[in-house]
Coordinates of C-alpha atoms in Angstrom, one line a residue:
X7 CA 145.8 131.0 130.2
X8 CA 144.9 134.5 131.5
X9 CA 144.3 137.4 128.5
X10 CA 142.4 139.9 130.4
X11 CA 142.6 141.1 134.2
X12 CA 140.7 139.9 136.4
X13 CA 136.7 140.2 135.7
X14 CA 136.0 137.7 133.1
X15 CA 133.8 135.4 135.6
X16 CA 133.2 131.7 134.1
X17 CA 131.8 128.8 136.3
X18 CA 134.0 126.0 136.6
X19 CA 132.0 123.6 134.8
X20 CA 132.2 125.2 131.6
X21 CA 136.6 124.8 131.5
X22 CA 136.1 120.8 130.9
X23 CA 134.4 121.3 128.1
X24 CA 136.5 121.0 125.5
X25 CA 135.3 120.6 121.7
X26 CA 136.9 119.0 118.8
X27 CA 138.4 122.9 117.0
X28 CA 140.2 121.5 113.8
X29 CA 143.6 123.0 113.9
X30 CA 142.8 124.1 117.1
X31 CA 142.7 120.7 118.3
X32 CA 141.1 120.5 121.7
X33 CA 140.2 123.4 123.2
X34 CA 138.4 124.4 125.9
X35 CA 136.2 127.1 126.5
X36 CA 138.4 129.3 128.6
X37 CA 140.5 129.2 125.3
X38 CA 137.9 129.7 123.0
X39 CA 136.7 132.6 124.4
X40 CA 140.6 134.0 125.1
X41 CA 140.8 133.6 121.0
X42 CA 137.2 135.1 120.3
X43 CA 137.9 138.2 122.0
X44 CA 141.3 138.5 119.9
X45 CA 139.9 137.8 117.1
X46 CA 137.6 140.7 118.1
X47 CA 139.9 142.9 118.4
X48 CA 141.9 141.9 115.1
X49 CA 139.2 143.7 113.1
X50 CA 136.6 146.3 112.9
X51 CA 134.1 143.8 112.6
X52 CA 133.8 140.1 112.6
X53 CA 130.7 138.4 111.6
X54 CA 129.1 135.4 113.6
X55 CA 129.8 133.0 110.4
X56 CA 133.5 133.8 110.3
X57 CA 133.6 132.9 114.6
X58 CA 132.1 129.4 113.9
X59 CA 134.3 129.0 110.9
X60 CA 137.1 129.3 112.2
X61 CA 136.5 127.2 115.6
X62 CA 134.5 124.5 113.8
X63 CA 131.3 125.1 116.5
X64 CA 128.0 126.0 115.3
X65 CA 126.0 129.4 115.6
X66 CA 123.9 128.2 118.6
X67 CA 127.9 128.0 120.3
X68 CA 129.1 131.4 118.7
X69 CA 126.1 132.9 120.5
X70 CA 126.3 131.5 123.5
X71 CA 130.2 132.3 124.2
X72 CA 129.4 135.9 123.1
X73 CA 126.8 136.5 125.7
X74 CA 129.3 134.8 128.3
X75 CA 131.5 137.8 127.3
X76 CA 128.8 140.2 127.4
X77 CA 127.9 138.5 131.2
X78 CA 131.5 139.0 132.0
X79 CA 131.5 143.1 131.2
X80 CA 133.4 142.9 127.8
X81 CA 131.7 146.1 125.5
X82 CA 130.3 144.2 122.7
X83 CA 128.3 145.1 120.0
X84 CA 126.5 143.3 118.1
X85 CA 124.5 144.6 114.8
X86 CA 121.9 141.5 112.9
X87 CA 123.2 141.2 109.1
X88 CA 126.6 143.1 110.0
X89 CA 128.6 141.2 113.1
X90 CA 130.3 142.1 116.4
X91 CA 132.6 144.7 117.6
X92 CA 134.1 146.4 120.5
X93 CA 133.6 149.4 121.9
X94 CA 136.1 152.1 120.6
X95 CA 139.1 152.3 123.3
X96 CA 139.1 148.7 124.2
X97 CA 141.8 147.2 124.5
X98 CA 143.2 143.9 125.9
X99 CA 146.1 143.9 128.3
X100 CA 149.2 142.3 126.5
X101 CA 148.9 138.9 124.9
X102 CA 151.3 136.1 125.7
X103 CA 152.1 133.4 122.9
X104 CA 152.6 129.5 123.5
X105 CA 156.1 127.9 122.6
X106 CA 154.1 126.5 119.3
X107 CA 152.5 129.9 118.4
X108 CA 156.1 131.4 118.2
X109 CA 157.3 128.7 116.4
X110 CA 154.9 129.0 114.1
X111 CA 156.1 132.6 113.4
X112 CA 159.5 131.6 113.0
X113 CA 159.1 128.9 110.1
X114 CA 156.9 131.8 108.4
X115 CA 159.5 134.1 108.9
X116 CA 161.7 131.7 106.8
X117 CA 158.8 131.7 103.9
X118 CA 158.4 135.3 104.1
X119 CA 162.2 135.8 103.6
X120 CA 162.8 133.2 101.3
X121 CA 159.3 133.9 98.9
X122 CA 159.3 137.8 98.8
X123 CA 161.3 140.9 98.8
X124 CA 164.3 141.9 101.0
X125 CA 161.9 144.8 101.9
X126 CA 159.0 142.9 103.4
X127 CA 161.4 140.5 104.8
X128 CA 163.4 142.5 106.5
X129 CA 159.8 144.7 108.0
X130 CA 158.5 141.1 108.9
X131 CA 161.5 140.5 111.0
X132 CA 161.4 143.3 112.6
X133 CA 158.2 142.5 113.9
X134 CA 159.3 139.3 115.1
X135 CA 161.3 140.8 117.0
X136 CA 158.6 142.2 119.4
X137 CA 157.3 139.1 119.4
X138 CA 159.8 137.4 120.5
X139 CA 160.5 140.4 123.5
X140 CA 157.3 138.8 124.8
X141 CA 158.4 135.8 125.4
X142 CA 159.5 133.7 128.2
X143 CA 163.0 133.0 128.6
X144 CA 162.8 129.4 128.0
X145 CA 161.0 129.6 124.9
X146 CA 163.0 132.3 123.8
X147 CA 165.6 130.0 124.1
X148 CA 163.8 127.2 122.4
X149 CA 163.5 129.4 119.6
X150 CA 167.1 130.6 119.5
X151 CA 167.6 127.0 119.4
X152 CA 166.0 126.3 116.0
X153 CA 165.7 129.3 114.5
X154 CA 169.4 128.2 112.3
X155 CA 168.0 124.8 111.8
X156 CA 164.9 126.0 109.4
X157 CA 165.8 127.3 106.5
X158 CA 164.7 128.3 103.3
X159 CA 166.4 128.6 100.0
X160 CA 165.7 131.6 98.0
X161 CA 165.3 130.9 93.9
X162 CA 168.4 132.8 92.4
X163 CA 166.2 134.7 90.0
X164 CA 163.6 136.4 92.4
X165 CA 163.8 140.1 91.9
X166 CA 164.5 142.2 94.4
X167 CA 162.6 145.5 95.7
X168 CA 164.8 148.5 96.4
X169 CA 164.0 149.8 99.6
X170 CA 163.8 153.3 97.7
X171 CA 161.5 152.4 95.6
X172 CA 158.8 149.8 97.1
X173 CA 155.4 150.8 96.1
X174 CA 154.2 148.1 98.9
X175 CA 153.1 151.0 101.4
X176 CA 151.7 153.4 99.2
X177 CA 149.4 151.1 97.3
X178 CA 148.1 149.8 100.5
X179 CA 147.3 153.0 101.8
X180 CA 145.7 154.0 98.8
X181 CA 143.1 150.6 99.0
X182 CA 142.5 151.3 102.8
X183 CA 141.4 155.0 101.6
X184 CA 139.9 153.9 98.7
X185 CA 142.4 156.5 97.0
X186 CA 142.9 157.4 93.4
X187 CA 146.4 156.5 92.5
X188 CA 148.5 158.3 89.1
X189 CA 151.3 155.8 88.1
X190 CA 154.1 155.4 85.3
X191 CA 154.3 151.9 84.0
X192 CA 156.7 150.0 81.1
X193 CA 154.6 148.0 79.3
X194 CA 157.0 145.2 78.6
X195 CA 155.4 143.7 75.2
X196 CA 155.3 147.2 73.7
X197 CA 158.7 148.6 75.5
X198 CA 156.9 151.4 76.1
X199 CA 156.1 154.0 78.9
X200 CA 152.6 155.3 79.9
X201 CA 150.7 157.1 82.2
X202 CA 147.7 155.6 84.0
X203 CA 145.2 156.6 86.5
X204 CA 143.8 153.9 88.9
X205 CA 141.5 152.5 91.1
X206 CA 143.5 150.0 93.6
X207 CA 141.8 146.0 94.2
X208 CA 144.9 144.6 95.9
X209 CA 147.7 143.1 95.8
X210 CA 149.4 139.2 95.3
X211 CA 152.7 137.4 94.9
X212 CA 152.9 135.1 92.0
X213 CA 156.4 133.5 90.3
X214 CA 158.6 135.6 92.4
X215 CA 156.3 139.1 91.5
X216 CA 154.3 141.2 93.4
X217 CA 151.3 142.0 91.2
X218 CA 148.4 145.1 91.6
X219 CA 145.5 144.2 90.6
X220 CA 143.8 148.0 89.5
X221 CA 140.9 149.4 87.2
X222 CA 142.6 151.8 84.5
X223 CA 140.5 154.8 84.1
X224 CA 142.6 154.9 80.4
X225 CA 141.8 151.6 79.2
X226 CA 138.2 151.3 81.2
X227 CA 139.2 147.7 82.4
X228 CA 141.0 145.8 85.4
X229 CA 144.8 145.4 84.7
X230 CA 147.3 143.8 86.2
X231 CA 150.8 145.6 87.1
X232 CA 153.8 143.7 87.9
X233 CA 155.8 146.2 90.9
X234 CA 159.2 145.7 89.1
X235 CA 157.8 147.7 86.1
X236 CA 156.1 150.7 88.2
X237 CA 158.5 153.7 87.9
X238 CA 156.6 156.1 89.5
X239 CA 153.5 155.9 91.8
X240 CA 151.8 158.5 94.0
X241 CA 148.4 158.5 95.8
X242 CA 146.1 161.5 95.1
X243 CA 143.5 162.9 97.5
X244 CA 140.2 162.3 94.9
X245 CA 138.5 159.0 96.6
X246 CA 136.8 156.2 94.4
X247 CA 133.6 154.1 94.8
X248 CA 133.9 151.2 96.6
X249 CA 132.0 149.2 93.5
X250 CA 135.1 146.9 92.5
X251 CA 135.2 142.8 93.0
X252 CA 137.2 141.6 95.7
X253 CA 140.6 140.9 94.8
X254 CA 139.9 136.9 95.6
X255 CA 136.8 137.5 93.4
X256 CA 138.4 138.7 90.6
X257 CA 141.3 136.1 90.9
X258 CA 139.0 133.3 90.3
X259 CA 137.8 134.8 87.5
X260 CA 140.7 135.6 86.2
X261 CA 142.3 132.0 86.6
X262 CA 138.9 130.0 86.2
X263 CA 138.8 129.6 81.6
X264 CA 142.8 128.8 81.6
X265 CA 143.1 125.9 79.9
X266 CA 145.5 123.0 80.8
X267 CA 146.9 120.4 79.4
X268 CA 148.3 117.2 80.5
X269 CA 152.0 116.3 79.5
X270 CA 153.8 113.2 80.0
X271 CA 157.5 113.1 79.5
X272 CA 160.1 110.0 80.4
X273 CA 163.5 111.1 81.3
X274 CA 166.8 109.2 81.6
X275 CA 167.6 108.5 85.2
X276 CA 171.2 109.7 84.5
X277 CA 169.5 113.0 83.0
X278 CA 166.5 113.1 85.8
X279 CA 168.9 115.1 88.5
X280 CA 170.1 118.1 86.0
X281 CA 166.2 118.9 85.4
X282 CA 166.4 120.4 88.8
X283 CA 164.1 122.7 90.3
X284 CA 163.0 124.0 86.6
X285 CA 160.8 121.4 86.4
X286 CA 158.3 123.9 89.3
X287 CA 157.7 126.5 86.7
X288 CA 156.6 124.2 83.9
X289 CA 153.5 122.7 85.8
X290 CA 155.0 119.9 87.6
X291 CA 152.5 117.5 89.2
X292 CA 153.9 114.2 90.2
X293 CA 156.1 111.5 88.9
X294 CA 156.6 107.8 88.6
X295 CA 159.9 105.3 88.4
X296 CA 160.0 103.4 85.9
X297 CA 162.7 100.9 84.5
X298 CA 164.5 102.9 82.5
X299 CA 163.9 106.5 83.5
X300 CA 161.3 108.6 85.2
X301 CA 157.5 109.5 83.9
X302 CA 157.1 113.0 85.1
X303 CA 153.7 114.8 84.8
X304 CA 152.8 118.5 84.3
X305 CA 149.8 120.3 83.5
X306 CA 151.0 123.4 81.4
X307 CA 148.9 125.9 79.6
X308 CA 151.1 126.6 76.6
X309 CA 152.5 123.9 74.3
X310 CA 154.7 126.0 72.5
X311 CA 156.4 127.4 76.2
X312 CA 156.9 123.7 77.5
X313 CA 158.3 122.3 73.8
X314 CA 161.1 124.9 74.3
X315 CA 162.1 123.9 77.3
X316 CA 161.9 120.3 76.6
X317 CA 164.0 120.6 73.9
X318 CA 166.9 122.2 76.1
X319 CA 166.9 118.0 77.2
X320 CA 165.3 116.2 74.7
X321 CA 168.1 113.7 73.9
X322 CA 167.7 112.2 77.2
X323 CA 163.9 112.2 77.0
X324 CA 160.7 111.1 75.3
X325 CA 157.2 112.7 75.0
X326 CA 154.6 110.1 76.0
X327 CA 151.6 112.2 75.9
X328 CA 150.1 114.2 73.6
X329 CA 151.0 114.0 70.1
X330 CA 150.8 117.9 70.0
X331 CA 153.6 118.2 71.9
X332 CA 155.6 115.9 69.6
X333 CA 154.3 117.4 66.6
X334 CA 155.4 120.8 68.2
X335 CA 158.7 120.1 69.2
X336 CA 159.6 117.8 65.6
X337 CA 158.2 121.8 64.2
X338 CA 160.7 123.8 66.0
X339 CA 163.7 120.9 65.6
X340 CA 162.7 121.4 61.9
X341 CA 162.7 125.3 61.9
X342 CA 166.3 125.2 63.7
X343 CA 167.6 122.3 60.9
X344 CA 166.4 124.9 57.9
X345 CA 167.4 127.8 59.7
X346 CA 171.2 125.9 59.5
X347 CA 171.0 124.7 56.4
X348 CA 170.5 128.7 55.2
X349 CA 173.7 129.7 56.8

């Protein structure tokens, strides 16, 4: 595997010795090192720990193959507390991907397509295809091969981005800069509009959404904003500190005092099938055959939201666990009964 000319100098003993590199599996140091300098190159800085993460080797290893691309006249540098980096204008020659790397690319292709917006799906194909002009013609072929025989299917109610009118870019720009940003947002609840200035985190897709996680300047707090409800948003030239949580940070905060609670139900096998893929969004777990049906376990964090739904089926089900649930589904059967009798 050759990924930079001619220079990079490595006795012979060292390409046997191959370590045990998790999802790696076996590779040898040749390899290693190919992947180290990428990695390299992938970002402005990337810090010892993150090498011997990623490689499953230990520091005393992550040292060693560094200096064996210092020894080998790769510009490296290397700050204590902060990481490595190359020299500005390095660059390595053109990178060639294995048969299972490009495969790889393709099934995420299908995710990326099938999980997100027509915009990003359509710009992550577009960079598959440069990929794939780097390829040999055999595994291009390979690839042409299987690429109709992986498929995802997209959920019928995922919203869709226009491509006039995809915030994507801008907001990303504005984090990278650490850029104010001026938006106009419909608060759904209230049905109203508003104007907000904020301070970017990032960005994540959750139940067929982007979300932008942001501190409002109006409300003094961290808010999230769903991109279908964004009507307007610019980037401005003021800059903000960079004093915020990271996004991952502030997700598991966020996420961390939801409560959830178990639910049992037991459906009729004849019913089972018409449940569908529905049963995804209520906190679906697992599930059990059983004699006359099927146990089907979620962990949900409202009641109230999963007695609705289970009352769109509950003549070919029973609640097995908990008695809340019960008690709130007999409430709303009793509400609908008095609501009738009214009429």
């Amino acid at each position: 595997m050759t990924v930079w000319k001619a220079g990079l100098q490595i006795r012979n003993q060292d390409w046997n010795n191959c370590e045990k590199i998790g999802s790696f599996g076996a590779m040898n140091r040749i390899d290693r090192l190919s992947a180290i300098l990428i990695q390299l190159q992938s970002r402005r800085t990337v810090r010892a720990q993150d090498i011997a993460g990623r490689f499953e080797i230990s520091l005393r290893t992550v040292y060693r193959d560094i200096k064996s691309l210092e020894e080998a006249g790769i510009p490296i540098i290397g700050e204590a507390g902060v990481g490595y980096s190359l020299t500005d204008g390095y660059r390595l020659p053109p990178v060639m991907f294995t048969r299972e790397e490009a495969i790889a690319f393709i099934t995420a292709e299908k995710l990326v397509v099938g999980l997100t917006d027509t915009t990003n799906g359509n710009s992550y194909s577009s960079a598959l295809y440069k990929i794939r002009a780097v390829l040999k013609t055999a595994d291009k072929d390979h690839l042409e091969h299987l690429d109709d025989r992986i498929e995802f299917l997209k959920a019928t109610h995922a919203p869709e981005l226009r491509a006039d009118h995809n915030p994507m870019q801008t907001i990303l720009s504005a984090i990278a800069g650490k850029n104010v940003m001026q938006l106009n947002y419909f608060a759904y609840y209230r049905q109203t509009h508003t104007h907000r200035l904020i301070e970017p985190i990032g960005v994540f897709y959750l139940d067929n959404y982007w979300h932008l996680i942001a501190y409002c300047r109006e409300r003094k707090a961290y808010r999230d904003f769903r991109f279908d409800r964004i009507t307007e948003i610019s980037l401005l030239a003021e800059l903000y500190a960079d004093c915020h949580p990271s996004l991952k940070n502030y997700l598991r905060d966020m996420f961390k005092d939801i409560k959830l609670q178990e639910v049992i139900i037991k459906v009729d096998k004849e019913a089972y099938p018409y449940i569908g893929q529905q049963k995804y969004y209520y906190g679906y777990i697992g599930e059990n055959q059983v004699s006359d049906g099927v146990e089907i376990q979620f962990l949900t964090n409202s009641l109230d939201w999963f007695a609705r739904w289970f009352i769109t089926f509950a003549d070919h089900a029973v609640v097995l666990q908990p008695k809340e649930l019960l008690i709130r589904v007999e409430d709303i059967f009793n509400g609908i009964a008095k609501k009738m009798a009214n009429k």
